[in-house]
XYZ file of C-alpha atoms in Angstrom:
771
model
C -30.064 -25.132 86.986
C -32.704 -27.548 88.244
C -30.708 -27.993 91.453
C -30.721 -24.197 91.972
C -34.465 -24.149 91.336
C -35.092 -26.902 93.886
C -32.810 -25.252 96.441
C -34.529 -21.887 96.104
C -37.977 -23.444 96.293
C -37.026 -25.377 99.401
C -35.745 -22.210 101.044
C -38.875 -20.245 100.131
C -41.058 -22.920 101.703
C -39.014 -23.591 104.833
C -37.193 -20.392 105.792
C -38.659 -18.218 108.560
C -41.264 -15.864 107.118
C -39.338 -12.816 108.361
C -36.281 -13.848 106.350
C -38.322 -14.382 103.180
C -40.169 -11.070 103.414
C -36.958 -9.196 104.269
C -35.284 -10.564 101.146
C -38.297 -9.679 99.008
C -38.482 -6.185 100.468
C -34.785 -5.596 99.860
C -35.155 -6.754 96.267
C -38.075 -4.381 95.733
C -36.295 -1.451 97.361
C -33.157 -1.960 95.274
C -35.154 -1.896 92.049
C -35.716 1.737 91.129
C -37.392 4.683 92.848
C -39.209 4.329 96.167
C -42.785 4.254 94.944
C -45.989 2.237 94.925
C -48.242 2.358 91.882
C -51.924 1.886 91.172
C -54.230 2.346 88.202
C -57.324 4.577 88.495
C -59.859 2.479 86.610
C -63.495 1.974 85.837
C -64.834 -1.587 85.991
C -66.973 -2.645 82.988
C -68.622 -6.072 83.566
C -69.484 -6.713 79.915
C -71.150 -10.041 80.642
C -71.570 -12.134 83.767
C -72.252 -15.266 81.789
C -69.454 -17.816 81.662
C -68.807 -21.203 80.154
C -67.052 -22.278 83.372
C -68.465 -23.069 86.806
C -65.678 -22.272 89.260
C -66.872 -23.225 92.737
C -65.701 -20.001 94.433
C -67.128 -17.456 91.978
C -70.111 -15.155 92.518
C -69.447 -13.046 89.436
C -70.674 -15.621 86.931
C -74.428 -16.223 86.899
C -77.209 -17.572 84.686
C -79.252 -15.790 81.978
C -82.406 -15.890 84.085
C -80.791 -13.586 86.636
C -79.816 -10.937 84.094
C -81.846 -8.363 82.213
C -79.676 -8.994 79.165
C -76.774 -11.329 78.422
C -74.408 -8.424 77.741
C -74.159 -4.747 78.521
C -75.356 -2.658 75.591
C -72.873 -0.229 73.997
C -74.665 2.777 75.487
C -74.383 1.232 78.963
C -70.692 0.583 78.420
C -70.136 4.185 77.373
C -72.122 5.534 80.315
C -69.820 3.707 82.726
C -66.715 4.734 80.799
C -67.721 8.396 80.667
C -68.317 8.417 84.406
C -64.858 6.969 84.861
C -63.235 9.547 82.605
C -65.010 12.354 84.478
C -63.676 10.960 87.768
C -60.074 10.927 86.543
C -59.762 7.270 85.584
C -57.219 6.184 82.974
C -58.192 2.537 82.516
C -61.372 0.811 81.357
C -61.203 -2.734 82.751
C -63.361 -5.106 80.725
C -64.191 -8.115 82.887
C -66.368 -10.956 81.664
C -66.918 -14.668 81.773
C -65.102 -17.027 79.448
C -66.811 -17.401 76.038
C -70.411 -17.712 77.304
C -71.660 -18.344 73.760
C -70.227 -21.855 74.054
C -72.704 -22.635 76.826
C -75.738 -20.389 76.419
C -77.970 -20.124 73.359
C -79.249 -16.763 74.593
C -75.702 -15.397 74.389
C -75.275 -16.698 70.828
C -78.598 -15.196 69.781
C -77.896 -11.802 71.383
C -74.564 -11.600 69.608
C -75.944 -12.750 66.269
C -78.707 -10.132 66.338
C -75.996 -7.490 66.523
C -73.707 -8.983 63.913
C -71.231 -10.745 66.187
C -70.271 -14.415 66.258
C -68.194 -14.505 69.424
C -68.026 -12.612 72.683
C -64.460 -11.526 71.999
C -65.597 -9.804 68.798
C -68.118 -7.802 70.807
C -65.432 -7.029 73.389
C -63.281 -5.547 70.666
C -66.192 -3.453 69.400
C -66.894 -2.039 72.858
C -63.222 -1.419 73.598
C -62.938 0.553 70.382
C -65.987 2.618 71.349
C -64.573 3.412 74.790
C -61.181 4.327 73.378
C -62.652 6.583 70.702
C -65.368 8.248 72.775
C -63.662 8.656 76.160
C -59.918 8.207 75.653
C -59.779 5.639 78.463
C -57.301 2.841 77.793
C -59.045 -0.540 77.610
C -57.618 -3.510 79.510
C -59.326 -6.753 78.523
C -59.841 -9.747 80.830
C -61.710 -12.061 78.465
C -60.424 -15.481 79.480
C -58.545 -17.884 77.255
C -57.725 -16.357 73.857
C -55.572 -17.444 70.948
C -52.889 -15.475 69.165
C -55.251 -14.127 66.507
C -57.592 -12.851 69.226
C -54.797 -10.972 70.909
C -53.668 -9.485 67.608
C -57.247 -8.370 66.944
C -57.319 -6.578 70.311
C -53.990 -4.770 69.930
C -55.322 -1.659 68.132
C -58.010 -1.035 70.766
C -56.630 -2.444 74.033
C -53.395 -1.287 75.627
C -53.064 -4.495 77.652
C -54.817 -7.729 78.518
C -55.131 -9.986 81.522
C -55.476 -13.693 82.239
C -55.065 -15.152 85.704
C -53.147 -18.399 85.673
C -54.482 -19.091 89.173
C -52.639 -22.395 89.549
C -50.651 -24.976 87.630
C -52.236 -27.800 89.631
C -54.234 -30.185 87.432
C -55.685 -31.704 90.613
C -57.987 -28.718 90.864
C -59.826 -29.960 87.743
C -60.804 -33.231 89.457
C -64.225 -33.959 90.848
C -64.796 -32.194 94.139
C -62.138 -29.589 93.444
C -62.684 -25.918 92.648
C -62.172 -26.118 88.857
C -64.178 -29.253 88.162
C -66.486 -28.499 85.229
C -64.404 -25.502 84.156
C -62.522 -26.539 81.012
C -60.929 -23.112 80.533
C -59.165 -23.458 83.882
C -56.910 -26.201 82.540
C -53.402 -24.918 83.436
C -51.924 -26.044 80.114
C -54.613 -24.136 78.214
C -54.072 -20.962 80.227
C -50.310 -21.139 79.895
C -50.721 -21.591 76.136
C -52.981 -18.544 75.998
C -50.490 -16.452 77.964
C -47.758 -17.581 75.582
C -49.960 -16.583 72.638
C -50.225 -13.089 74.099
C -46.456 -12.938 74.192
C -46.159 -13.936 70.549
C -48.774 -11.307 69.671
C -46.753 -8.644 71.525
C -49.486 -7.809 74.036
C -48.475 -6.663 77.549
C -50.250 -8.999 79.938
C -51.233 -9.191 83.589
C -51.456 -12.612 85.189
C -51.491 -13.991 88.693
C -52.055 -16.795 91.148
C -55.017 -17.463 93.421
C -54.046 -18.641 96.890
C -56.192 -20.925 99.060
C -58.358 -22.753 96.497
C -56.991 -26.211 97.277
C -53.441 -25.969 95.969
C -50.443 -27.039 98.014
C -47.605 -24.793 99.128
C -45.324 -26.474 96.598
C -47.841 -25.897 93.801
C -47.980 -22.199 94.627
C -44.253 -21.857 93.992
C -44.553 -23.943 90.813
C -47.198 -21.546 89.469
C -44.903 -18.581 90.088
C -42.035 -20.371 88.383
C -44.265 -21.130 85.383
C -45.049 -17.430 85.064
C -41.382 -16.568 85.389
C -40.506 -19.002 82.608
C -43.192 -17.504 80.378
C -41.835 -14.023 80.890
C -38.247 -15.057 80.303
C -39.341 -16.444 76.935
C -41.604 -13.588 75.793
C -40.901 -10.559 78.008
C -44.581 -9.621 78.123
C -45.663 -9.997 81.753
C -46.103 -6.562 83.285
C -47.397 -7.648 86.662
C -48.298 -10.748 88.629
C -51.210 -10.559 91.049
C -51.014 -12.640 94.201
C -54.678 -12.871 95.204
C -56.026 -14.523 98.301
C -59.185 -16.643 98.019
C -62.055 -15.255 100.095
C -64.991 -17.659 100.627
C -68.316 -16.253 99.477
C -71.802 -17.192 100.645
C -73.842 -19.106 98.076
C -70.868 -20.869 96.496
C -69.753 -24.491 96.917
C -66.654 -23.223 98.696
C -68.507 -20.955 101.091
C -67.119 -22.841 104.084
C -63.675 -23.567 102.676
C -60.809 -22.241 104.827
C -58.775 -19.293 103.626
C -55.003 -19.444 103.429
C -53.417 -18.157 106.618
C -51.958 -14.674 106.580
C -48.471 -16.147 106.992
C -48.940 -18.474 104.015
C -50.319 -15.645 101.885
C -47.487 -13.250 102.749
C -44.968 -16.009 102.000
C -46.336 -16.365 98.461
C -46.317 -12.577 97.977
C -42.673 -12.442 99.010
C -41.826 -15.498 96.911
C -43.301 -13.790 93.867
C -41.009 -10.778 94.340
C -37.969 -13.020 94.814
C -38.691 -15.346 91.880
C -39.936 -12.919 89.240
C -37.629 -10.659 87.204
C -37.302 -7.115 88.532
C -39.291 -5.575 85.663
C -42.394 -7.631 86.550
C -44.431 -5.915 89.262
C -45.987 -7.810 92.143
C -49.498 -6.799 93.120
C -51.928 -7.745 95.863
C -55.554 -6.534 95.925
C -55.913 -3.918 98.684
C -59.684 -4.310 98.986
C -59.257 -7.994 99.939
C -56.546 -7.218 102.484
C -57.590 -4.046 104.220
C -56.341 -5.261 107.598
C -52.800 -6.061 106.364
C -51.848 -3.351 103.898
C -48.623 -2.429 105.696
C -47.670 -6.101 105.903
C -48.114 -6.481 102.148
C -45.755 -3.557 101.585
C -43.232 -5.223 103.870
C -43.609 -8.446 101.864
C -42.331 -6.751 98.715
C -45.299 -5.647 96.609
C -44.912 -2.553 94.433
C -48.433 -2.162 93.043
C -52.006 -2.061 94.359
C -53.674 -2.828 91.035
C -56.730 -1.036 89.768
C -58.781 1.123 92.135
C -62.019 2.687 90.998
C -63.611 5.911 92.225
C -66.768 4.987 90.290
C -67.509 1.260 90.213
C -67.260 -1.538 92.751
C -65.147 -4.659 92.361
C -67.744 -6.782 90.583
C -65.760 -9.975 91.203
C -65.509 -9.233 94.936
C -68.496 -6.935 95.538
C -68.359 -7.455 99.284
C -64.912 -5.806 99.445
C -64.999 -2.018 98.879
C -62.004 -0.188 97.463
C -59.801 1.531 100.045
C -59.604 5.301 100.101
C -56.667 6.399 97.960
C -55.601 9.025 100.497
C -55.494 6.352 103.197
C -53.333 4.179 100.964
C -51.126 7.180 100.288
C -50.566 7.675 104.001
C -49.767 4.006 104.607
C -47.286 4.031 101.740
C -45.711 7.308 102.894
C -45.139 5.848 106.354
C -43.090 3.137 104.646
C -41.096 5.686 102.641
C -42.955 5.019 99.397
C -44.870 7.555 97.319
C -48.177 6.476 95.797
C -48.172 7.120 92.055
C -50.819 6.662 89.380
C -49.868 4.431 86.456
C -51.516 3.433 83.217
C -52.982 0.038 82.451
C -49.886 -0.600 80.337
C -46.673 -0.428 82.330
C -43.942 2.187 81.724
C -41.376 -0.025 80.014
C -43.856 -0.805 77.240
C -44.518 2.929 76.776
C -41.045 4.446 76.968
C -38.838 1.539 75.896
C -36.950 1.568 72.622
C -38.934 -1.470 71.428
C -42.139 0.133 70.159
C -43.685 -3.128 68.971
C -45.537 -3.584 72.272
C -48.034 -0.845 71.444
C -50.018 -0.936 68.238
C -49.660 2.329 66.268
C -53.429 2.807 66.497
C -53.443 2.953 70.305
C -50.077 4.594 70.949
C -51.435 8.174 70.589
C -54.041 7.532 73.289
C -51.393 6.070 75.594
C -49.063 9.033 75.043
C -51.860 11.484 75.859
C -52.065 9.942 79.326
C -48.321 9.417 79.871
C -45.603 11.359 81.629
C -41.858 11.195 80.933
C -41.502 7.907 82.820
C -44.485 6.250 81.160
C -46.616 6.669 84.283
C -49.896 8.599 84.425
C -49.933 12.410 84.123
C -50.504 14.080 87.469
C -53.278 16.450 86.299
C -55.056 17.849 83.249
C -52.588 20.739 83.129
C -50.214 21.154 80.208
C -47.882 24.043 79.340
C -49.664 26.893 77.588
C -53.182 26.026 78.760
C -55.327 28.791 80.205
C -56.097 26.793 83.362
C -54.308 27.744 86.573
C -51.230 25.717 87.460
C -51.813 22.950 90.029
C -49.004 24.254 92.252
C -48.677 27.416 94.308
C -45.965 29.458 95.966
C -46.768 27.638 99.224
C -46.789 24.164 97.671
C -45.024 24.217 94.281
C -45.788 20.554 93.605
C -49.470 20.991 94.387
C -49.458 18.963 97.587
C -47.104 18.717 100.523
C -46.467 15.141 101.575
C -44.825 14.017 104.756
C -42.848 10.852 105.286
C -39.336 9.482 105.641
C -36.827 10.352 102.917
C -34.044 7.929 102.069
C -30.561 8.754 103.294
C -29.276 8.162 99.760
C -31.338 11.128 98.525
C -29.981 13.384 101.257
C -26.457 12.422 100.190
C -27.183 13.494 96.601
C -28.674 16.785 97.788
C -25.649 17.452 99.971
C -23.282 16.776 97.072
C -25.260 19.117 94.819
C -25.251 21.892 97.424
C -21.465 21.635 97.680
C -21.087 22.193 93.921
C -19.927 18.672 93.066
C -20.744 17.425 89.567
C -23.430 14.786 90.031
C -23.454 11.554 88.076
C -26.145 10.875 85.499
C -27.711 8.259 87.759
C -27.870 10.767 90.625
C -29.627 13.369 88.489
C -32.054 10.723 87.220
C -32.774 9.799 90.836
C -33.629 13.435 91.601
C -36.010 13.659 88.640
C -37.675 10.372 89.625
C -38.589 11.458 93.143
C -42.241 11.709 94.099
C -44.145 12.610 97.239
C -42.079 13.530 100.285
C -38.831 12.870 98.390
C -39.780 15.315 95.621
C -40.731 17.846 98.286
C -37.235 17.457 99.749
C -35.690 18.132 96.330
C -37.782 21.281 95.832
C -36.930 22.605 99.285
C -33.220 21.935 98.749
C -33.355 23.752 95.402
C -35.085 26.764 96.932
C -32.567 26.903 99.772
C -29.720 26.794 97.268
C -31.380 29.541 95.226
C -31.485 31.750 98.307
C -27.817 31.112 98.952
C -26.687 31.721 95.372
C -29.110 34.365 94.092
C -30.479 35.961 97.223
C -34.007 37.245 97.625
C -34.390 39.230 94.433
C -36.246 38.097 91.344
C -34.764 39.547 88.177
C -36.220 40.381 84.785
C -35.238 42.165 81.599
C -37.231 44.662 79.543
C -36.987 43.283 76.033
C -38.807 42.718 72.800
C -38.860 39.615 70.636
C -38.626 40.172 66.899
C -39.100 37.029 64.839
C -38.192 38.362 61.392
C -39.405 35.332 59.415
C -41.390 32.200 60.068
C -40.403 30.562 56.794
C -38.008 27.675 57.454
C -36.367 24.918 55.458
C -36.212 22.643 58.487
C -38.969 20.225 59.462
C -38.693 20.033 63.236
C -41.613 17.907 64.365
C -42.371 20.072 67.409
C -42.476 23.464 65.688
C -45.800 25.132 64.899
C -44.170 28.495 64.247
C -42.162 27.823 61.108
C -43.677 27.528 57.646
C -41.986 25.684 54.838
C -43.059 28.097 52.096
C -45.109 31.187 51.376
C -48.213 29.017 50.988
C -47.836 26.889 54.103
C -49.158 27.434 57.592
C -51.864 26.662 60.147
C -52.557 29.537 62.540
C -50.265 32.114 60.964
C -49.460 33.135 57.431
C -45.853 32.976 56.252
C -43.972 36.252 56.452
C -40.523 37.768 55.961
C -40.077 41.188 57.538
C -38.363 44.002 55.687
C -35.236 45.420 57.340
C -37.042 48.703 57.908
C -39.795 46.882 59.799
C -37.260 45.128 62.048
C -35.567 48.455 62.772
C -38.907 50.128 63.424
C -39.873 47.499 65.980
C -36.503 47.970 67.690
C -37.122 51.742 67.956
C -40.559 51.086 69.433
C -38.963 48.761 72.003
C -36.468 51.413 73.078
C -39.262 53.948 73.348
C -41.037 51.577 75.723
C -37.968 51.158 77.918
C -36.394 48.037 76.442
C -32.714 47.406 77.041
C -32.657 44.313 74.822
C -34.062 43.100 71.556
C -34.085 39.375 70.860
C -33.846 38.485 67.169
C -34.555 34.971 65.878
C -36.319 33.425 62.919
C -36.729 30.388 60.775
C -33.957 29.174 58.493
C -35.215 30.987 55.403
C -33.984 29.375 52.157
C -32.729 32.706 50.789
C -30.949 33.815 53.979
C -27.174 33.889 54.053
C -24.633 35.054 56.557
C -24.930 38.498 54.998
C -28.665 38.528 55.745
C -28.056 38.156 59.460
C -25.340 40.787 59.361
C -27.718 43.142 57.544
C -30.429 42.636 60.159
C -27.933 43.237 62.952
C -26.474 46.375 61.348
C -29.936 47.800 60.680
C -30.937 47.411 64.307
C -27.676 48.780 65.674
C -27.874 51.737 63.282
C -31.401 52.513 64.457
C -30.666 51.909 68.158
C -26.932 52.075 68.880
C -27.290 51.589 72.638
C -29.657 48.641 72.439
C -28.284 45.206 73.421
C -28.865 42.800 70.548
C -29.429 39.238 71.744
C -29.729 37.373 68.466
C -29.275 34.351 66.245
C -29.592 30.799 67.486
C -26.619 28.436 67.088
C -28.476 26.976 64.112
C -28.678 30.396 62.428
C -25.013 31.054 63.181
C -24.061 27.731 61.634
C -26.226 28.495 58.602
C -24.688 31.944 58.221
C -21.114 30.645 58.404
C -21.837 27.831 55.964
C -23.381 30.090 53.335
C -20.356 32.383 53.480
C -17.943 29.465 53.353
C -16.123 30.458 56.529
C -15.430 28.879 59.917
C -18.026 29.477 62.623
C -15.424 31.231 64.747
C -14.695 33.780 62.055
C -18.363 34.419 61.407
C -19.073 34.906 65.116
C -16.238 37.415 65.253
C -17.870 39.321 62.374
C -21.200 39.356 64.201
C -19.549 40.608 67.375
C -17.764 43.373 65.508
C -21.070 44.386 63.923
C -22.617 44.856 67.364
C -23.985 41.478 68.466
C -24.094 41.380 72.273
C -25.053 37.766 73.021
C -26.676 34.659 71.576
C -29.844 32.858 72.697
C -28.996 29.257 73.508
C -32.005 27.975 71.624
C -32.180 25.088 69.117
C -30.723 22.948 71.901
C -33.998 21.011 72.308
C -32.597 17.839 73.930
C -28.842 17.411 73.708
C -29.098 13.691 73.006
C -28.757 12.576 69.411
C -31.124 9.607 69.708
C -33.971 12.024 70.469
C -32.765 14.698 68.031
C -32.887 12.140 65.232
C -36.598 11.743 65.922
C -37.646 15.359 66.451
C -35.185 17.440 64.382
C -33.071 15.105 62.218
C -31.865 17.864 59.885
C -30.798 20.191 62.686
C -27.416 20.525 64.395
C -26.194 17.448 66.227
C -25.534 17.659 69.952
C -21.813 18.151 69.426
C -22.351 20.726 66.682
C -24.604 22.762 68.981
C -22.079 22.549 71.817
C -19.277 23.541 69.432
C -21.083 26.666 68.167
C -21.990 27.791 71.699
C -18.525 27.058 73.029
C -16.952 28.951 70.130
C -19.216 31.935 70.831
C -17.942 32.002 74.405
C -14.341 31.875 73.189
C -14.784 34.910 70.950
C -16.386 36.829 73.817
C -20.084 36.355 73.078
C -22.116 35.125 76.076
C -25.123 32.858 75.528
C -28.123 31.581 77.386
C -28.940 27.864 77.497
C -32.250 26.043 77.141
C -33.959 22.672 77.138
C -37.182 21.823 75.323
C -38.871 18.966 77.206
C -42.104 17.015 77.448
C -42.296 15.157 74.128
C -40.424 11.910 73.338
C -37.540 12.099 75.778
C -37.184 10.538 79.215
C -35.672 11.683 82.476
C -32.356 10.080 81.557
C -32.176 12.467 78.597
C -32.829 15.419 80.904
C -29.909 14.316 83.046
C -27.563 14.016 80.054
C -28.667 17.434 78.799
C -27.911 19.128 82.118
C -24.521 17.437 82.334
C -23.643 18.545 78.800
C -24.447 22.159 79.709
C -22.581 21.940 82.998
C -19.464 20.528 81.358
C -19.569 23.205 78.650
C -19.925 25.952 81.225
C -17.074 24.627 83.343
C -14.951 24.714 80.204
C -15.918 28.099 78.743
C -17.894 30.001 81.394
C -20.043 31.907 78.917
C -23.583 30.791 79.826
C -25.598 33.448 81.645
C -28.690 31.418 82.532
C -30.601 28.177 82.029
C -34.143 28.409 80.669
C -36.402 25.321 80.741
C -38.864 25.498 77.837
C -41.788 23.101 78.335
C -43.320 21.870 75.086
C -46.582 23.601 74.204
C -48.194 20.689 72.432
C -51.513 21.851 70.996
C -50.430 22.775 67.474
C -47.133 20.891 67.414
C -47.069 18.714 64.281
C -45.910 15.566 66.034
C -48.643 15.916 68.660
C -51.256 16.405 65.952
C -49.988 13.155 64.443
C -50.277 11.380 67.801
C -46.538 10.855 68.162
C -45.673 12.624 71.408
C -46.832 13.485 74.913
C -48.819 16.586 75.919
C -45.783 18.460 77.167
C -44.407 17.903 80.663
C -46.714 17.392 83.608
C -46.859 20.051 86.278
C -44.639 17.999 88.583
C -42.112 17.578 85.784
C -42.104 21.295 85.025
C -41.400 22.097 88.681
C -38.763 19.382 88.961
C -36.913 20.570 85.841
C -36.311 23.943 87.494
C -35.505 22.430 90.894
C -33.159 19.726 89.642
C -31.457 22.175 87.276
C -30.722 24.453 90.231
C -29.063 21.519 92.005
C -27.329 19.852 89.065
C -25.936 23.119 87.643
C -24.812 24.518 90.982
C -21.319 25.923 90.716
C -21.611 26.478 86.975
C -24.819 28.255 85.902
C -26.222 30.433 88.674
C -29.424 31.784 87.134
C -32.468 29.579 86.527
C -35.173 31.315 84.523
C -38.829 30.306 84.285
C -41.025 30.990 81.278
C -44.282 32.720 82.183
C -45.316 32.244 78.545
C -45.333 28.464 79.003
C -46.294 28.212 82.679
C -48.649 31.149 83.111
C -47.868 33.846 85.645
C -49.245 31.841 88.579
C -47.189 28.856 87.456
C -44.073 30.959 87.116
C -44.614 32.296 90.632
C -44.861 28.739 91.985
C -41.613 27.769 90.265
C -39.905 30.781 91.912
C -40.371 28.783 95.129
C -38.683 25.751 93.562
C -35.248 27.062 92.633
C -35.865 29.695 89.940
C -34.678 33.274 90.386
C -35.459 34.977 87.074
C -38.707 35.710 85.228
C -37.128 36.406 81.851
C -38.380 39.286 79.764
C -41.533 41.296 79.314
C -41.181 40.260 75.617
C -43.715 42.728 74.116
C -44.125 40.245 71.249
C -43.969 36.471 71.525
C -44.835 34.472 68.427
C -43.389 30.999 68.845
C -45.374 29.801 71.871
C -48.524 31.505 70.612
C -48.229 29.649 67.294
C -48.007 26.393 69.262
C -51.274 27.153 71.049
C -50.179 28.888 74.264
C -52.881 30.984 75.933
C -50.697 33.314 77.999
C -50.410 36.264 75.646
C -47.589 38.066 73.943
C -46.456 40.390 76.681
C -46.591 41.051 80.405
C -46.427 44.171 82.535
C -43.785 44.915 85.120
C -46.578 45.136 87.687
C -47.527 41.527 86.945
C -43.923 40.432 87.346
C -43.717 42.313 90.639
C -46.859 40.604 91.924
C -45.341 37.221 91.105
C -42.100 38.066 92.916
C -43.861 39.476 95.954
C -46.081 36.404 96.208
C -42.964 34.446 97.234
C -41.747 37.219 99.521
C -39.067 38.488 97.175
C -38.176 41.801 95.538
C -38.377 42.358 91.799
C -35.306 43.875 90.188
C -34.626 44.822 86.595
C -31.392 43.581 85.042
C -29.572 43.872 81.761
C -29.231 40.943 79.395
C -25.894 40.079 80.999
C -27.195 40.525 84.570
C -25.782 43.989 85.050
C -27.363 46.925 86.865
C -29.939 49.140 85.121
C -29.412 52.851 85.665
C -33.074 53.833 85.934
C -35.627 51.129 86.541
C -39.217 51.777 85.383
C -41.933 52.056 88.003
C-alpha cells in the first residue's frame, strides 16, 4: 500500500501537467451528472480578532481598529436578512480562532453578555440566523473539540476548518505560521477528526504557496483523504492559492505558479474519493476559470450577492451569469447547492443532520439534495417560473454529451430504458435539460399530434374520514372530531346522486368518485354508491374507487379482488383512477403510508382490473422524501405493467402540495417538487413511457393554469378535467380553485399553438362538444 502511495505521489509530481489534469478531468466527468455547483451565501464576519498571527492574513486585526470586538446580534441578523432577501441559502460565519485567549476586551465583551467563549456566542448567533431567516449556518470557527461540534449540530448544517498544510516547518521562526499555535497540523487534524466523530459534515482545504514544498502539498491531500476514509465526513476540499497582501509580512512573497497550482487542483481530484468535491475560489482565479474546470474541480464554493469576501477583500466575486457561461462552454451546468452537500441530505444515514436542523435543510432542498431553483412550490398562487416558450424558465446553450443523445434516441424508438438511463434524464440541468424537454415535446407531437385534450367531469369525494394515516394527506380525517381546514363528513347516497345529476346538467361525461377509507365502509358501500349514481345517471361514465378502496371492498366481503372488480364492472363501473400509487417503491411507502398497499399489491389490483376489462389511469405523487432514482423505478413499474396488461389510459404526475401536509408541518419532508422537477417529470415520463402509455396529463390544480400551459410544451398532451369540485388539493393548501372553465383550458392550449379538444374518459370522441 505504501509503495502504491509513493508511486502515485511520484507520478503526480513528475508527470506532464497535461497528463495530470486530463486524468483529473476524466475522473470528475465519470462521477455523476455534468454539473458545477456553488453555494449562494452571505458572509458574516462575527469577529476579526484572532489568537493567531498568520503572516499572510489581513482579516485578523487588533481591538483598537474595531468599533467592537464582535458583531452584535442585530448586526448579524441585518446581514443575514439581506442575504435571505437576495436568494442566499447559506450564512457563512467566519471569525478568528478563540480571540478570548489573547484579548481581555474579547473576554469582557463576552462575559457582559453571558458567554464564556467565542464558540458559545457563535452558536447563539447561528441559532438566531436559523430561526429568524431560515438561512443554513456554516461555521468556520477554527480549532474545535468534539463537544463543540456536537453543540453546533442543532444550529449549523456544516462546519469548516482549513488544514492548510501538514508541514510543521511552517511553525518555525520566519515561516508563515510562527506564533500561531492553532495552525499546528496535528491540532487541526485532531479537530477535523473530532468533527467526524461528532457526525458534522466538514469542509477543509489546503493553502498553496505559503512556504510548503511540492511534496508537502501532496502529503496534505493524502492526510485529508485518510481522514475521510476513516470518518466519511469531508464534503469538499478547497485548493486555495496564496495571494500576497500589502501590509503583511508576506507581502512580497512569491505566489505559486499557475502550473504548480493547477497540478495540486488536479492531484486533489485524483487522490480524494469521488464523493468529496474539489473546489477552487473563483474570485482569486478570475483569469483562469476555464483552466480550473479543465483541472477537475466540480465546485466554486460560496458566492455572495450581498457581502464581499472579507478574507480576500481585494478580490470581488465573479458574476454568476459569467460563471454559468464559462461552465456551459465546457458542457457543465451551473447549479446552486446548499452548505451541506447532497449525500448528507438524501442519504439513508440520517445521523449527519441533527433533527433540529433537518427541517430547515429540507425546506431548501430539491430531490437530489441540491438547492431549490426558485420560491415556487405546487399549489402556490405565484406564477410558475416557466413559460410556453421556455418551460424550464431559462434557455441555456452549450454542448450536450453524446451519451444523452443516445438515451434520447433509444427513448424515441420505444425501447425500454434502464433505471440508470432514466435517472440520467432526471438529473440533467441547463442545456442538457433543455435537450430532454425538446425531445419530449417532439415525441409528443409525433404520438399525440397537435391537439390538447380534456374531459368534462366532476369530482365527488363522498367522505374525508379515513382509517389510514398517510403522512402527506391533509384531506382525510381520522374521526368525526378531527380535522384542520375542513370538518369531517360522510355524504348521504342521495347527495352523491344529486351531485352526479348536477354534473350531467352542466355537460359532464364523467364523474370521479373517491374517498377516505371510512371505518364503516364495506364492499357493499362502494357498490351502493355506484348503483345510486348509475340509477340517477345511466349514461354517465363512472370513474371510481382507488386500488386501495377496491382492496378494502374485496377484503370486507371476503372475496378475491378479481371477483369484486367483476361485481363493480357489472354494476356499471367504467374505469378506475390509478391513485394511491404515491411512489411505487416500498422503502418510501414505509415512511409515508406504511399501512397502505405495498407496491406489488397496488400493481396486482391495477393489473387485475385490466384483466377483467376495467381501464385505469396511473399517477405518481412526488416532491417529498423520494429521490430521482425512485421516480425512475416508479416509471419502469408502470411501463412494465402496461406492456403486460395494456389497460392504462394516461399517466398523471401529481406534485405534492405541501402547505397543510402533516409531514411537512412536522418538518419531515420537502416543499413539493421544484419547478424544474415538475417540468422534468412530465418530459421524462413522455420519453420513458413511450410505446406503452401515450397520454401524459398535467394537473392545473397543482401547477396553476400558466404552469400547466408551460408543461404542455414539455411533453404533456392532456389537461385533465374541469373537475367542478376538487377537495384534496384544496385541503392541502392549493390556491388554484376547485374548477376551471373550458375557455381557460382553450387559452392554455392555444398559448402553445395547439387546438383544444374534448374527449371521453377513455379518449373517445364526444358527440357534441360545448362551446
